[in-house]
Amino acid sequence: MGERLPGKYREGAVADCARAVPEGPSVAFTDGSAKPNPGPCGAGIVLRLAGSQRRTHIAIPLGYGDNNKGEMGAIHEVFVAVKNHLAAGTIPKGSSFFLFSDSLLRVAHLVKGWAFPKSVDLAEATVALLRSLRKQIKIVLYWIRGHSGIPGNDEADTAAKKGARQAMADLRPP
């Protein structure tokens, strides 16, 4: 189901999986936000480790940028969290990790090498981190349609907007 860009019939299967994620793998949903676009930008993450029902919601302010920076920033920060969990042993080596993103451009950049003309340093760092992590665990990236009633995606969207609001407060002069 993963690592290919979905056709119409596959999109429904991926959405069903995202609504009822299997308990085996660790899972993350990511989203980005910029209000206005470009403007204060944030990343949102919902992370659930394998064997747990607990979801961790993370809002990250990313300063000034566009929605694309927010989307890639969220994926990058998930990979940083995975690296830390691997080091701590809370994600076992050899396990599977599912990442769901509503950004087709970001998923296609990581899976198919599509161009990502903005935030090039961030994109390159994310690709390098993905390659490094794939030596230790199986990471599968899925594109899902945003705002389509997938709870993890909706929660990541809320966290991303919170991150953008935090960025707005950080960017205001004292």
XYZ file of N, CA and C in Angstrom:
522
model
N 0.813 -1.194 0.000
C 0.000 0.000 0.000
C 0.860 1.264 0.000
N 2.065 1.235 0.548
C 2.868 2.443 0.649
C 3.906 2.543 -0.451
N 4.615 3.672 -0.434
C 5.741 3.939 -1.302
C 5.379 4.098 -2.768
N 4.116 4.122 -3.095
C 3.687 4.473 -4.451
C 2.665 5.582 -4.294
N 2.623 6.431 -5.266
C 1.622 7.477 -5.218
C 0.292 6.850 -5.585
N -0.744 7.157 -4.826
C -1.997 6.418 -4.976
C -2.773 6.764 -6.229
N -3.325 5.736 -6.843
C -4.346 5.922 -7.851
C -5.672 6.035 -7.120
N -6.738 6.239 -7.851
C -8.029 6.443 -7.191
C -8.430 5.273 -6.309
N -8.206 4.039 -6.761
C -8.624 2.906 -5.938
C -7.722 2.745 -4.720
N -6.453 3.094 -4.840
C -5.526 2.965 -3.719
C -5.757 4.053 -2.673
N -6.213 5.207 -3.107
C -6.433 6.299 -2.157
C -7.415 5.881 -1.074
N -8.475 5.198 -1.452
C -9.459 4.735 -0.474
C -8.885 3.717 0.489
N -8.056 2.811 -0.007
C -7.440 1.795 0.850
C -6.480 2.436 1.856
N -5.705 3.426 1.412
C -4.779 4.111 2.314
C -5.564 4.898 3.363
N -6.633 5.566 2.958
C -7.452 6.312 3.909
C -8.054 5.378 4.953
N -8.527 4.217 4.527
C -9.073 3.240 5.480
C -8.002 2.811 6.475
N -6.794 2.571 5.994
C -5.681 2.196 6.871
C -5.378 3.320 7.859
N -5.391 4.566 7.397
C -5.093 5.714 8.264
C -6.167 5.908 9.330
N -7.407 5.546 9.015
C -8.491 5.676 10.000
C -8.428 4.583 11.057
N -7.891 3.436 10.705
C -7.799 2.296 11.627
C -6.412 1.684 11.505
N -5.402 2.433 11.971
C -4.019 2.013 11.824
C -3.779 0.729 12.617
N -3.123 -0.248 12.010
C -2.813 -1.482 12.737
C -1.971 -1.192 13.979
N -2.091 -2.042 14.989
C -1.369 -1.816 16.241
C 0.115 -2.140 16.149
N 0.538 -2.932 15.179
C 1.929 -3.379 15.093
C 2.957 -2.290 14.925
N 2.843 -1.443 13.913
C 3.895 -0.442 13.695
C 3.700 0.817 14.537
N 4.784 1.548 14.715
C 4.676 2.913 15.227
C 4.148 3.764 14.074
N 3.436 4.839 14.410
C 2.737 5.629 13.395
C 2.860 7.114 13.699
N 2.972 7.926 12.643
C 2.917 9.379 12.790
C 2.052 9.967 11.690
N 1.341 11.021 12.042
C 0.626 11.872 11.099
C 1.311 13.227 11.164
N 1.499 13.859 10.001
C 2.164 15.161 9.972
C 1.332 16.161 9.173
N 1.515 17.431 9.503
C 0.895 18.503 8.733
C 1.705 19.774 8.954
N 1.530 20.729 8.066
C 2.191 22.015 8.165
C 1.179 23.127 7.979
N 1.521 24.306 8.485
C 0.609 25.438 8.386
C 1.412 26.727 8.298
N 0.885 27.681 7.560
C 1.423 29.038 7.522
C 0.237 29.979 7.385
N 0.137 30.939 8.285
C -0.971 31.888 8.278
C -0.438 33.295 8.401
N -0.498 34.137 7.349
C -0.873 33.833 5.968
C 0.221 32.984 5.319
N 0.029 32.650 4.093
C 0.964 31.775 3.394
C 1.650 32.562 2.274
N 2.932 32.938 2.389
C 3.836 32.674 3.493
C 3.567 33.587 4.677
N 4.095 33.161 5.816
C 3.919 33.890 7.061
C 4.465 33.057 8.200
N 4.004 33.316 9.411
C 4.410 32.472 10.530
C 4.013 31.027 10.227
N 4.942 30.136 10.431
C 4.771 28.767 9.954
C 5.005 27.787 11.094
N 4.268 26.669 11.041
C 4.404 25.653 12.076
C 4.246 24.252 11.533
N 4.709 23.311 12.322
C 4.604 21.891 12.000
C 3.776 21.216 13.076
N 2.999 20.228 12.663
C 2.193 19.456 13.602
C 2.432 17.976 13.426
N 2.537 17.282 14.545
C 2.813 15.846 14.541
C 1.897 15.160 15.536
N 1.391 14.001 15.148
C 0.715 13.094 16.070
C 1.496 11.786 15.973
N 2.033 11.346 17.103
C 2.909 10.175 17.136
C 2.341 9.125 18.081
N 2.291 7.882 17.606
C 1.878 6.757 18.439
C 2.916 5.654 18.279
N 3.510 5.253 19.381
C 4.498 4.187 19.345
C 3.804 2.832 19.339
N 4.459 1.857 18.746
C 3.924 0.494 18.689
C 3.648 -0.006 20.106
N 2.531 -0.700 20.254
C 2.180 -1.271 21.544
C 1.511 -0.305 22.492
N 1.265 0.913 22.054
C 0.647 1.929 22.908
C -0.592 2.498 22.227
N -1.560 2.873 23.016
C -2.735 3.581 22.495
C -2.554 5.089 22.620
N -1.541 5.529 23.369
C -1.314 6.943 23.641
C -0.774 7.652 22.408
N -1.392 8.773 22.085
C -0.931 9.624 20.986
C -0.298 10.873 21.568
N 0.886 11.195 21.091
C 1.567 12.415 21.506
C 1.349 13.458 20.423
N 0.868 14.636 20.827
C 0.621 15.750 19.902
C 1.744 16.762 20.072
N 2.373 17.127 18.964
C 3.521 18.019 19.010
C 3.284 19.185 18.049
N 3.399 20.405 18.566
C 3.293 21.629 17.757
C 4.660 22.300 17.763
N 5.177 22.597 16.576
C 6.524 23.147 16.460
C 6.484 24.448 15.664
N 6.880 25.577 16.277
C 6.989 26.815 15.512
C 8.242 26.764 14.637
N 8.112 27.189 13.389
C 9.231 27.131 12.444
C 9.643 28.513 11.927
N 9.174 29.579 12.579
C 9.541 30.921 12.132
C 8.731 31.328 10.913
N 9.354 32.096 10.033
C 8.683 32.576 8.835
C 8.890 31.569 7.712
N 7.829 31.277 6.980
C 7.932 30.366 5.850
C 6.585 30.127 5.226
N 6.542 29.181 4.331
C 5.270 28.854 3.690
C 4.786 27.485 4.158
N 3.629 27.105 3.671
C 3.039 25.833 4.055
C 3.965 24.666 3.710
N 4.690 24.772 2.591
C 5.612 23.710 2.197
C 6.711 23.512 3.239
N 7.240 24.602 3.787
C 8.234 24.500 4.850
C 7.621 23.808 6.066
N 6.379 24.153 6.389
C 5.706 23.522 7.524
C 5.532 22.027 7.329
N 5.132 21.644 6.122
C 4.931 20.216 5.820
C 6.240 19.443 5.920
N 7.304 19.961 5.289
C 8.583 19.261 5.329
C 9.178 19.317 6.729
N 8.980 20.436 7.418
C 9.467 20.545 8.800
C 8.834 19.500 9.707
N 7.557 19.224 9.508
C 6.871 18.209 10.316
C 7.468 16.826 10.065
N 7.693 16.500 8.804
C 8.266 15.189 8.476
C 9.683 15.084 9.038
N 10.461 16.142 8.881
C 11.820 16.139 9.422
C 11.801 15.901 10.929
N 10.932 16.603 11.632
C 10.881 16.463 13.092
C 10.395 15.079 13.516
N 9.539 14.446 12.721
C 9.164 13.055 13.008
C 10.398 12.170 12.913
N 11.195 12.364 11.865
C 12.387 11.542 11.699
C 13.385 11.773 12.838
N 13.492 13.007 13.329
C 14.345 13.285 14.487
C 13.814 12.528 15.708
N 12.495 12.548 15.902
C 11.891 11.821 17.029
C 12.131 10.317 16.902
N 11.993 9.779 15.694
C 12.241 8.349 15.468
C 13.696 8.018 15.815
N 14.623 8.855 15.374
C 16.042 8.640 15.681
C 16.255 8.590 17.196
N 15.629 9.519 17.918
C 15.758 9.552 19.377
C 15.127 8.323 20.025
N 13.969 7.906 19.524
C 13.315 6.712 20.067
C 14.126 5.451 19.779
N 14.759 5.391 18.613
C 15.642 4.256 18.317
C 16.805 4.218 19.299
N 17.402 5.366 19.567
C 18.532 5.434 20.501
C 18.110 5.025 21.910
N 16.868 5.376 22.278
C 16.358 5.042 23.610
C 15.809 3.615 23.692
N 15.630 2.978 22.533
C 15.090 1.627 22.509
C 13.576 1.551 22.567
N 12.902 2.691 22.498
C 11.431 2.690 22.530
C 10.828 2.412 21.164
N 11.631 2.500 20.124
C 11.292 1.951 18.810
C 12.385 0.931 18.520
N 12.006 -0.353 18.412
C 13.032 -1.380 18.201
C 13.599 -1.367 16.789
N 14.892 -1.657 16.685
C 15.505 -1.803 15.367
C 14.814 -2.946 14.637
N 14.642 -2.783 13.334
C 13.989 -3.793 12.514
C 12.474 -3.687 12.484
N 11.909 -2.775 13.265
C 10.448 -2.630 13.289
C 9.963 -1.776 12.123
N 8.652 -1.646 12.027
C 8.040 -0.841 10.962
C 7.522 0.470 11.523
N 7.547 1.497 10.672
C 7.051 2.822 11.026
C 6.251 3.354 9.848
N 5.001 3.736 10.093
C 4.142 4.311 9.064
C 4.062 5.815 9.278
N 4.270 6.576 8.206
C 4.106 8.021 8.259
C 3.034 8.419 7.256
N 2.017 9.138 7.741
C 0.924 9.626 6.908
C 1.044 11.142 6.794
N 1.047 11.642 5.562
C 1.125 13.076 5.302
C 0.080 13.452 4.267
N -0.518 14.615 4.433
C -1.479 15.070 3.426
C -0.813 15.949 2.367
N 0.516 15.924 2.333
C 1.250 16.703 1.342
C 1.822 15.780 0.268
N 1.157 15.737 -0.862
C 1.615 14.895 -1.962
C 3.016 15.302 -2.413
N 3.295 16.599 -2.468
C 4.611 17.071 -2.908
C 5.715 16.572 -1.978
N 5.500 16.634 -0.664
C 6.525 16.198 0.280
C 6.741 14.684 0.197
N 5.657 13.919 0.146
C 5.795 12.462 0.043
C 6.476 12.098 -1.276
N 6.062 12.721 -2.370
C 6.654 12.421 -3.677
C 8.122 12.845 -3.725
N 8.470 13.925 -3.043
C 9.876 14.329 -2.971
C 10.701 13.234 -2.296
N 10.200 12.699 -1.197
C 10.943 11.693 -0.445
C 10.930 10.318 -1.105
N 9.831 9.978 -1.771
C 9.681 8.640 -2.349
C 10.140 8.593 -3.801
N 9.798 9.626 -4.573
C 10.060 9.611 -6.015
C 11.127 10.608 -6.472
N 11.606 11.437 -5.543
C 12.624 12.415 -5.916
C 12.088 13.640 -6.627
N 10.782 13.924 -6.482
C 10.237 15.133 -7.100
C 10.979 16.353 -6.576
N 11.035 17.389 -7.390
C 11.717 18.625 -7.013
C 11.034 19.271 -5.813
N 11.839 19.886 -4.978
C 11.350 20.654 -3.837
C 12.157 21.941 -3.812
N 11.714 22.967 -4.570
C 12.546 24.142 -4.814
C 12.743 25.076 -3.628
N 11.876 25.020 -2.632
C 12.015 25.913 -1.481
C 12.512 25.117 -0.280
N 13.106 25.804 0.668
C 13.633 25.158 1.881
C 14.504 23.961 1.506
N 15.411 24.181 0.571
C 16.239 23.106 0.029
C 17.070 22.434 1.121
N 17.648 23.217 2.031
C 18.453 22.631 3.107
C 17.613 21.698 3.970
N 16.398 22.125 4.295
C 15.494 21.298 5.083
C 15.135 20.021 4.338
N 14.854 20.130 3.055
C 14.509 18.959 2.247
C 15.676 17.983 2.177
N 16.880 18.495 1.960
C 18.063 17.628 1.880
C 18.332 16.950 3.216
N 18.174 17.687 4.316
C 18.383 17.101 5.646
C 17.359 16.007 5.922
N 16.132 16.210 5.462
C 15.069 15.219 5.674
C 15.358 13.950 4.882
N 15.781 14.101 3.642
C 16.133 12.932 2.822
C 17.293 12.171 3.460
N 18.313 12.882 3.923
C 19.466 12.227 4.550
C 19.049 11.468 5.803
N 18.185 12.068 6.596
C 17.712 11.410 7.814
C 16.891 10.170 7.472
N 16.039 10.271 6.469
C 15.248 9.114 6.038
C 16.167 7.970 5.612
N 17.165 8.270 4.812
C 18.105 7.227 4.356
C 18.816 6.563 5.534
N 19.221 7.374 6.489
C 19.910 6.841 7.669
C 18.979 5.948 8.493
N 17.753 6.399 8.704
C 16.793 5.620 9.500
C 16.417 4.317 8.828
N 16.356 4.329 7.500
C 15.971 3.111 6.776
C 17.014 2.009 6.905
N 18.166 2.317 7.419
C 19.169 1.281 7.692
C 18.831 0.527 8.980
N 17.912 1.107 9.779
C 17.582 0.514 11.078
C 16.145 0.017 11.190
N 15.221 0.679 10.492
C 13.812 0.289 10.545
C 13.188 0.428 9.157
N 12.025 -0.174 9.019
C 11.286 -0.053 7.759
C 10.327 1.138 7.900
N 10.541 2.166 7.091
C 9.677 3.347 7.099
C 8.872 3.348 5.814
N 7.555 3.448 5.958
C 6.660 3.507 4.807
C 5.920 4.839 4.866
N 6.000 5.604 3.776
C 5.323 6.894 3.705
C 4.045 6.755 2.895
N 2.986 7.346 3.404
C 1.686 7.311 2.741
C 1.180 8.728 2.546
N 0.637 8.989 1.372
C -0.083 10.232 1.149
C -1.555 9.981 1.430
N -2.170 10.899 2.190
C -3.607 10.860 2.451
C -4.187 12.226 2.111
N -5.424 12.228 1.689
C -6.093 13.488 1.374
C -6.379 14.231 2.681
N -6.012 15.511 2.730
C -6.276 16.321 3.919
C -7.745 16.669 4.048
N -8.141 16.957 5.265
C -9.502 17.406 5.570
C -10.550 16.419 5.042
N -10.263 15.133 5.254
C -11.180 14.100 4.763
C -11.656 13.178 5.882
N -11.648 13.686 7.106
C -12.196 12.926 8.215
C -11.283 11.844 8.765
N -9.981 11.990 8.580
C -9.017 11.047 9.155
C -8.539 11.675 10.472
N -8.907 11.064 11.610
C -8.622 11.703 12.899
C -7.162 12.102 13.108
N -6.204 11.245 12.813
C -4.797 11.588 13.010
C -4.383 12.797 12.192
N -4.886 12.892 10.963
C -4.573 14.034 10.106
C -5.210 15.312 10.650
N -6.439 15.202 11.109
C -7.106 16.381 11.683
C -6.362 16.881 12.922
N -5.881 15.942 13.746
C -5.139 16.318 14.955
C -3.788 16.944 14.595
N -3.117 16.422 13.574
C -1.852 17.006 13.128
C -2.080 18.408 12.572
N -3.199 18.612 11.867
C -3.552 19.933 11.345
C -3.725 20.930 12.486
N -4.420 20.517 13.541
C -4.614 21.376 14.709
C -3.272 21.728 15.347
N -2.388 20.737 15.479
C -1.069 20.980 16.062
C -0.244 21.917 15.175
N -0.325 21.766 13.859
C 0.419 22.635 12.941
C -0.048 24.082 13.064
N -1.347 24.276 13.169
C -1.873 25.637 13.349
C -1.403 26.236 14.671
N -1.333 25.408 15.713
C -0.809 25.878 16.994
C 0.658 26.276 16.844
N 1.435 25.469 16.113
C 2.838 25.807 15.865
C 2.973 27.129 15.123
N 2.088 27.366 14.141
C 2.121 28.633 13.388
C 1.775 29.809 14.300
N 0.802 29.612 15.211
C 0.470 30.684 16.158
C 1.648 30.970 17.088
N 2.356 29.912 17.512
C 3.541 30.116 18.349
C 4.616 30.871 17.572
N 4.782 30.536 16.281
C 5.754 31.234 15.446
C 5.381 32.704 15.318
N 4.072 32.992 15.202
C 3.623 34.376 15.096
C 4.009 35.148 16.359
N 3.789 34.543 17.519
C 4.151 35.200 18.784
C 5.667 35.398 18.865
N 6.426 34.413 18.393
C 7.898 34.519 18.446
C 8.423 35.595 17.489
N 7.720 35.813 16.371
C 8.173 36.769 15.361
C 7.803 38.213 15.696
N 6.864 38.399 16.622
C 6.457 39.754 17.000
C 7.588 40.447 17.749
N 7.816 41.725 17.439
C 8.838 42.455 18.196
C 8.373 42.634 19.636
N 9.333 42.622 20.586
C 8.954 42.772 22.026
C 8.385 44.131 22.341
